[in-house]
Short mmCIF file of C-alpha atoms in Angstrom, two decimals:
data_model
loop_
_atom_site.label_atom_id
_atom_site.label_comp_id
_atom_site.label_asym_id
_atom_site.label_seq_id
_atom_site.Cartn_x
_atom_site.Cartn_y
_atom_site.Cartn_z
CA MET A 1 182.65 86.43 155.89
CA ARG A 2 182.58 87.20 152.19
CA PRO A 3 185.73 88.73 150.72
CA LYS A 4 185.53 92.43 149.94
CA ASN A 5 186.51 93.99 146.64
CA LEU A 6 188.19 97.27 145.84
CA VAL A 7 186.24 99.62 143.62
CA ILE A 8 188.37 102.37 142.10
CA GLN A 9 186.62 105.64 141.25
CA GLY A 10 189.01 108.25 139.91
CA ASN A 11 191.71 108.71 142.52
CA MET A 12 189.52 107.36 145.31
CA THR A 13 189.67 103.77 146.51
CA THR A 14 186.48 102.56 148.17
CA THR A 15 185.97 99.20 149.84
CA CYS A 16 182.63 97.59 149.05
CA LEU A 17 180.98 94.39 147.90
CA PHE A 18 180.34 94.13 144.18
CA SER A 19 177.24 92.10 144.98
CA GLU A 20 175.78 95.16 146.74
CA LEU A 21 176.08 97.45 143.70
CA ASP A 22 173.08 98.10 141.47
CA ASP A 23 173.28 96.98 137.84
CA ARG A 24 174.14 100.38 136.31
CA THR A 25 176.83 101.14 138.90
CA LEU A 26 178.42 97.70 138.50
CA ILE A 27 178.62 98.15 134.72
CA ASP A 28 180.20 101.61 135.14
CA VAL A 29 182.70 100.28 137.68
CA ALA A 30 183.68 97.38 135.39
CA LYS A 31 184.26 99.81 132.51
CA GLN A 32 186.43 102.03 134.69
CA LEU A 33 188.45 99.05 135.88
CA ALA A 34 189.01 97.98 132.25
CA ILE A 35 190.26 101.49 131.44
CA ASP A 36 192.59 101.40 134.43
CA GLU A 37 193.89 97.98 133.40
CA ARG A 38 194.69 99.20 129.88
CA ARG A 39 196.50 102.23 131.30
CA ALA A 40 198.49 100.01 133.64
CA THR A 41 199.38 97.67 130.77
CA ALA A 42 200.57 100.57 128.60
CA THR A 43 202.60 101.93 131.51
CA LEU A 44 204.21 98.52 132.05
CA LEU A 45 205.08 98.35 128.35
CA ARG A 46 206.78 101.74 128.57
CA ALA A 47 208.78 100.50 131.54
CA LEU A 48 209.76 97.31 129.71
CA VAL A 49 211.01 99.39 126.77
CA GLU A 50 213.49 101.11 129.09
CA VAL A 51 214.42 98.00 131.06
CA ASP A 52 215.15 96.21 127.79
CA ALA A 53 217.09 99.13 126.31
CA ARG A 54 219.29 99.40 129.42
CA ARG A 55 219.48 95.62 129.94
CA LEU A 56 218.72 96.12 133.59
CA TYR A 57 217.63 92.49 133.91
CA LEU A 58 221.29 91.44 133.79
CA GLY A 59 222.03 93.21 137.07
CA GLU A 60 219.03 91.43 138.58
CA GLY A 61 220.66 88.08 137.91
CA CYS A 62 218.54 87.19 134.87
CA ALA A 63 220.01 86.23 131.52
CA SER A 64 217.13 87.71 129.49
CA LEU A 65 214.18 90.03 129.75
CA PHE A 66 211.90 87.01 129.38
CA VAL A 67 213.43 85.32 132.42
CA TRP A 68 213.12 88.52 134.43
CA CYS A 69 209.45 88.95 133.48
CA THR A 70 208.55 85.36 134.37
CA GLN A 71 210.72 84.86 137.46
CA VAL A 72 210.77 88.35 138.98
CA LEU A 73 207.53 89.94 137.76
CA HIS A 74 205.81 86.51 137.85
CA LEU A 75 204.09 86.99 134.51
CA SER A 76 202.91 83.91 132.68
CA GLU A 77 205.11 82.78 129.80
CA GLY A 78 202.49 83.78 127.25
CA GLY A 79 201.89 87.13 128.96
CA ALA A 80 205.61 87.86 129.13
CA TYR A 81 206.13 86.94 125.48
CA ASN A 82 203.30 89.20 124.31
CA ARG A 83 204.47 92.16 126.37
CA ILE A 84 208.12 91.84 125.37
CA GLU A 85 207.36 91.60 121.66
CA VAL A 86 204.98 94.57 121.81
CA ALA A 87 207.43 96.63 123.89
CA ARG A 88 210.23 96.03 121.41
CA ALA A 89 207.99 96.98 118.50
CA ALA A 90 206.88 100.09 120.40
CA ARG A 91 210.50 101.22 120.70
CA THR A 92 210.44 101.75 116.92
CA TYR A 93 206.75 102.67 116.61
CA PRO A 94 205.65 104.45 119.85
CA ILE A 95 202.10 104.87 118.53
CA ILE A 96 201.53 101.22 119.51
CA LEU A 97 201.55 102.19 123.19
CA ASP A 98 198.87 104.83 122.65
CA LEU A 99 196.69 102.38 120.74
CA VAL A 100 197.03 99.74 123.47
CA GLU A 101 196.11 102.32 126.11
CA GLN A 102 193.07 103.35 124.08
CA SER A 103 192.08 99.68 123.65
CA ALA A 104 192.23 100.22 119.89
CA ILE A 105 194.45 97.14 119.59
CA THR A 106 195.15 94.26 121.95
CA LEU A 107 198.50 92.88 123.00
CA THR A 108 197.89 89.80 120.86
CA THR A 109 197.07 91.73 117.70
CA ALA A 110 200.00 94.10 118.29
CA ARG A 111 202.33 91.12 118.67
CA LEU A 112 201.02 89.54 115.47
CA LEU A 113 201.48 92.77 113.53
CA ALA A 114 204.92 93.66 114.90
CA PRO A 115 207.04 91.63 112.41
CA HIS A 116 205.13 93.09 109.46
CA LEU A 117 205.36 96.79 110.32
CA THR A 118 207.67 99.08 108.39
CA PRO A 119 208.38 102.83 108.58
CA GLU A 120 206.31 103.20 105.40
CA ASN A 121 203.23 101.14 106.34
CA HIS A 122 202.99 101.20 110.14
CA ALA A 123 200.70 104.24 110.44
CA ARG A 124 198.24 102.93 107.86
CA VAL A 125 198.28 99.32 109.08
CA LEU A 126 197.85 100.22 112.74
CA GLU A 127 194.99 102.57 111.92
CA GLU A 128 193.23 99.87 109.88
CA THR A 129 193.66 97.44 112.77
CA ARG A 130 191.65 99.51 115.25
CA HIS A 131 189.16 97.32 117.13
CA LYS A 132 189.74 94.40 114.77
CA SER A 133 189.52 90.81 116.03
CA LYS A 134 192.45 88.43 115.94
CA ARG A 135 190.91 86.62 112.96
CA GLU A 136 190.53 89.88 111.03
CA VAL A 137 194.12 90.87 111.83
CA GLU A 138 195.39 87.50 110.60
CA ALA A 139 193.59 88.13 107.31
CA MET A 140 195.24 91.56 107.07
CA ILE A 141 198.65 89.99 107.67
CA ALA A 142 197.97 87.46 104.93
CA ALA A 143 197.29 90.37 102.57
CA LEU A 144 200.54 92.07 103.62
CA HIS A 145 202.63 88.94 103.18
CA PRO A 146 200.79 86.27 101.17
CA LYS A 147 201.88 82.66 101.59
CA PRO A 148 201.87 80.05 98.82
CA ALA A 149 198.85 77.78 98.54
CA ALA A 150 198.99 74.82 100.89
CA PRO A 151 199.38 71.41 99.24
CA THR A 152 196.56 68.91 99.64
CA VAL A 153 197.54 66.25 102.17
CA ILE A 154 195.32 63.41 103.34
CA ARG A 155 196.94 60.92 105.68
CA ARG A 156 195.94 58.59 108.42
CA VAL A 157 196.61 59.80 111.95
CA GLN A 158 196.87 57.90 115.20
CA GLU A 159 193.47 57.03 116.54
CA ARG A 160 192.26 58.49 119.80
CA ARG A 161 193.26 56.26 122.67
CA VAL A 162 192.60 56.18 126.38
CA VAL A 163 195.24 55.15 128.90
CA GLU A 164 193.83 53.49 131.99
CA PRO A 165 195.70 54.36 135.20
CA SER A 166 197.27 51.26 136.69
CA LEU A 167 199.65 50.47 139.46
CA ALA A 168 200.66 47.14 137.92
CA PRO A 169 204.38 46.63 137.19
CA ALA A 170 205.61 46.64 133.60
CA PRO A 171 205.18 43.32 131.76
CA ASP A 172 208.92 42.97 131.24
CA ASP A 173 209.70 43.46 134.91
CA ALA A 174 211.18 40.15 136.15
CA SER A 175 210.11 40.90 139.71
CA SER A 176 206.46 40.86 138.65
CA ALA A 177 206.40 37.14 137.90
CA GLY A 178 203.61 35.37 139.72
CA ARG A 179 202.03 38.56 140.97
CA LEU A 180 198.39 39.45 140.48
CA PRO A 181 197.65 42.66 138.57
CA VAL A 182 196.87 45.66 140.74
CA THR A 183 193.38 47.13 140.37
CA PRO A 184 193.47 50.69 138.96
CA ASP A 185 192.67 53.45 141.43
CA PRO A 186 189.19 54.78 140.53
CA HIS A 187 190.15 58.21 141.88
CA VAL A 188 192.94 58.61 139.31
CA PRO A 189 191.54 60.14 136.09
CA ARG A 190 191.98 58.40 132.77
CA ILE A 191 194.38 60.05 130.34
CA GLU A 192 192.82 60.64 126.95
CA PHE A 193 194.85 61.56 123.88
CA ALA A 194 192.54 63.49 121.58
CA ALA A 195 193.04 64.63 118.03
CA ALA A 196 194.44 68.11 117.46
CA PRO A 197 191.78 70.84 117.12
CA ALA A 198 190.84 72.15 113.71
CA ARG A 199 192.73 75.17 112.40
CA ILE A 200 191.76 77.79 109.82
CA GLU A 201 194.64 80.01 108.76
CA PRO A 202 194.61 82.78 106.12
CA LEU A 203 197.44 82.36 103.60
CA ALA A 204 196.70 85.23 101.22
CA PRO A 205 193.71 87.37 100.21
CA GLN A 206 190.85 84.98 99.35
CA GLN A 207 192.87 81.90 100.36
CA TYR A 208 192.79 79.88 103.57
CA ARG A 209 194.37 76.69 104.82
CA ILE A 210 192.17 74.30 106.81
CA GLN A 211 193.57 71.51 108.95
CA CYS A 212 191.23 69.09 110.69
CA THR A 213 190.75 65.44 111.57
CA LEU A 214 188.06 63.44 109.76
CA SER A 215 186.30 60.31 110.84
CA ARG A 216 186.63 57.20 108.69
CA GLU A 217 183.06 57.68 107.44
CA THR A 218 183.70 61.30 106.46
CA HIS A 219 186.94 60.35 104.74
CA ASP A 220 185.14 57.68 102.71
CA THR A 221 182.41 60.19 101.79
CA LEU A 222 185.06 62.65 100.61
CA ARG A 223 186.70 60.00 98.45
CA ARG A 224 183.29 59.10 97.01
CA ALA A 225 182.62 62.74 96.19
CA GLN A 226 186.00 62.97 94.43
CA ALA A 227 185.12 59.96 92.30
CA LEU A 228 181.67 61.29 91.39
CA LEU A 229 183.03 64.74 90.49
CA ARG A 230 185.97 63.65 88.34
CA HIS A 231 184.13 64.83 85.21
CA ALA A 232 183.81 68.36 86.65
CA VAL A 233 186.90 68.42 88.92
CA PRO A 234 189.44 66.22 87.15
CA THR A 235 192.17 66.91 89.71
CA GLY A 236 189.95 65.89 92.62
CA ASP A 237 190.88 69.15 94.38
CA VAL A 238 189.64 68.83 97.96
CA GLY A 239 189.22 72.58 98.38
CA GLU A 240 186.85 72.88 95.43
CA ILE A 241 184.88 69.82 96.51
CA LEU A 242 184.49 71.16 100.05
CA GLY A 243 183.43 74.52 98.63
CA ARG A 244 180.67 72.91 96.57
CA ALA A 245 179.53 70.78 99.48
CA LEU A 246 179.38 73.72 101.88
CA VAL A 247 177.29 75.77 99.45
CA LEU A 248 174.73 72.96 99.32
CA LEU A 249 174.85 72.52 103.10
CA VAL A 250 174.22 76.23 103.77
CA GLN A 251 171.39 76.30 101.24
CA ASP A 252 169.77 73.31 102.93
CA LEU A 253 170.14 74.80 106.44
CA GLU A 254 168.74 78.17 105.37
CA ARG A 255 165.84 76.44 103.63
CA ARG A 256 164.94 74.32 106.67
CA ARG A 257 165.52 76.94 109.35
CA PHE A 258 164.52 80.17 107.64
CA ALA A 259 162.42 78.97 104.69
CA LYS A 260 164.81 80.63 102.24
CA THR A 261 163.99 79.67 98.68
CA THR A 262 164.23 81.08 95.17
CA ARG A 263 160.59 80.20 94.48
CA PRO A 264 158.54 81.18 97.55
CA ARG A 265 154.89 80.26 97.65
CA GLU A 266 152.16 82.63 98.75
CA GLY A 267 151.85 82.65 102.52
CA THR A 268 148.82 81.29 104.35
CA PRO A 269 146.94 83.27 107.03
CA THR A 270 148.49 83.00 110.49
CA ASP A 271 146.49 81.22 113.20
CA SER A 272 146.81 83.39 116.33
CA ARG A 273 146.32 80.32 118.50
CA SER A 274 149.33 78.50 117.04
CA ARG A 275 152.99 78.88 117.96
CA HIS A 276 153.94 77.88 114.42
CA ILE A 277 155.80 80.58 112.49
CA PRO A 278 154.83 80.46 108.79
CA ALA A 279 157.55 80.10 106.19
CA ALA A 280 156.74 83.48 104.66
CA VAL A 281 157.27 85.18 108.02
CA ARG A 282 160.57 83.39 108.59
CA ARG A 283 161.81 84.45 105.15
CA THR A 284 160.82 88.07 105.76
CA VAL A 285 162.38 88.21 109.23
CA TRP A 286 165.60 86.54 108.07
CA ALA A 287 166.03 89.03 105.23
CA ARG A 288 165.03 92.07 107.29
CA ASP A 289 167.36 91.25 110.22
CA GLU A 290 170.18 90.32 107.82
CA GLY A 291 170.74 86.90 109.35
CA ARG A 292 171.97 88.13 112.75
CA CYS A 293 170.65 88.95 116.19
CA ALA A 294 168.56 92.13 116.11
CA PHE A 295 168.82 92.94 119.82
CA GLN A 296 169.70 96.59 120.42
CA GLY A 297 171.75 97.29 123.55
CA ARG A 298 173.03 100.53 125.02
CA HIS A 299 176.13 100.33 122.85
CA GLY A 300 174.60 99.10 119.61
CA ARG A 301 173.24 95.97 118.01
CA CYS A 302 174.35 92.44 118.85
CA ARG A 303 176.70 90.97 116.22
CA GLU A 304 175.98 87.29 116.85
CA THR A 305 175.14 85.20 113.77
CA ALA A 306 175.17 81.73 115.38
CA ARG A 307 172.47 79.95 117.42
CA LEU A 308 169.77 82.27 116.08
CA GLU A 309 166.18 81.84 117.19
CA PHE A 310 162.85 83.45 116.30
CA HIS A 311 161.73 85.74 119.12
CA HIS A 312 158.20 87.02 119.78
CA LEU A 313 158.48 90.74 120.63
CA GLU A 314 155.10 90.42 122.33
CA PRO A 315 155.35 86.93 123.86
CA TYR A 316 153.06 84.20 122.59
CA ALA A 317 151.98 83.57 126.20
CA VAL A 318 150.22 86.97 126.28
CA GLY A 319 148.73 86.75 122.80
CA GLY A 320 151.65 87.73 120.58
CA ALA A 321 151.03 86.66 117.01
CA ALA A 322 153.51 85.01 114.63
CA THR A 323 153.64 87.95 112.23
CA ALA A 324 156.65 89.61 110.66
CA ASP A 325 156.06 92.74 112.76
CA ASN A 326 156.08 90.71 115.98
CA ILE A 327 158.91 88.28 115.16
CA ALA A 328 162.62 89.15 115.23
CA LEU A 329 165.88 87.24 115.20
CA ARG A 330 167.67 86.80 118.51
CA CYS A 331 170.72 84.83 119.51
CA ARG A 332 170.01 82.26 122.19
CA ALA A 333 171.50 84.44 124.94
CA HIS A 334 169.39 87.51 124.13
CA ASN A 335 166.26 85.43 123.55
CA ALA A 336 166.57 84.05 127.10
CA TYR A 337 167.53 87.50 128.42
CA GLU A 338 164.41 89.17 127.06
CA ALA A 339 162.27 86.34 128.39
CA ARG A 340 163.71 86.92 131.86
CA LEU A 341 163.04 90.66 131.57
CA PHE A 342 159.40 90.06 130.64
CA PHE A 343 158.47 87.11 132.84
CA GLY A 344 160.92 87.70 135.71
CA GLN A 345 163.73 85.53 137.03
CA PRO A 346 161.58 83.14 139.17
CA ALA A 347 159.36 82.30 136.22
CA MET A 348 162.40 81.51 134.06
CA SER A 349 164.30 79.49 136.65
CA HIS A 350 163.46 76.25 134.84
CA VAL A 351 164.97 77.49 131.57
CA PRO A 352 168.61 76.40 131.09
CA GLN A 353 171.08 79.25 130.75
CA PRO A 354 172.66 79.72 127.31
CA SER A 355 176.19 78.40 127.03
CA THR A 356 179.06 79.79 125.00
CA PRO A 357 178.26 79.02 121.35
CA ARG A 358 180.70 76.71 119.57
CA ALA A 359 178.87 75.85 116.39
CA ILE A 360 175.96 76.92 114.25
CA SER A 361 172.80 75.36 115.56
CA ALA A 362 170.76 73.50 112.98
CA GLY A 363 167.93 72.56 115.30
CA PRO A 364 164.39 73.85 115.11
CA PRO A 365 163.95 77.54 116.03
CA SER A 366 162.32 78.34 119.34
CA GLU A 367 160.80 81.45 120.82
#
């Protein structure tokens, strides 16, 4: 039997299968559950404020509120840390609890802001943080407390290595003399030590620190660029060189993908039998849609700016022409979504589902 789920509607608790709900009802139920979760989180924070103030965790046999939250409430370490920091900030600035309950700020953004709030700035800062992303909040914090510019550091790091699982004794083990090496168990996964992920951190208004790992080829290219630009950048500043390189890269990508140019040529007539989208149409659509997905949902326009594709409003398969009036920008997810709406799910079963975007696609645009 399939497990049943609880659907909460007001003060009523109804047992049903989510898979049996129609689309509109399921969306409404999910929204209500999110509201209930935020209310429960805010209520827990209010309780933690009092538990912390009274130090009730000591009588429970825990040396700290963190230990009590992780060992008694069974919160994750990260979840406990966020909630404790926000609860302690809310003791001084109770408005934080209301904003969390309203989903105006998240626990993470509230925790990031907490050390930077003062009696003079907390009302303004919290109001400006409404519905801001973590990245936007980090930029606000950098404006509140700017950090000095990061020094340029280029150093060699340990190369990625893979450790093969083996049951063989250590080479210096005297008891292993004369023994044959043991074949590694194929069912034991290999352990791979990868390079640390790239980081982009705001230091101050208009200043960011970037930390990443370069390949040997990219490192050599960077050094070559420094040498070639010594006449214009005598210090060899990596930040300025990367800035110049990225400007050229973006210009090249926009030229190839969206035909953006400072000297456009007159467009040629569109052949209704061709799937080709003329450069003039791509330029017009890119400018009109402001370089982001133009899909309009019930709660506004999609904000995606990555993995953009040219979408036929009237599909090419039914005679839709490649004109500016019939072409619009769509992210990959909404392009596939509208295709499923028009052609139906069975007809689109062969089309791979869009994955979570991780980078800007530079490939050729598709319908």
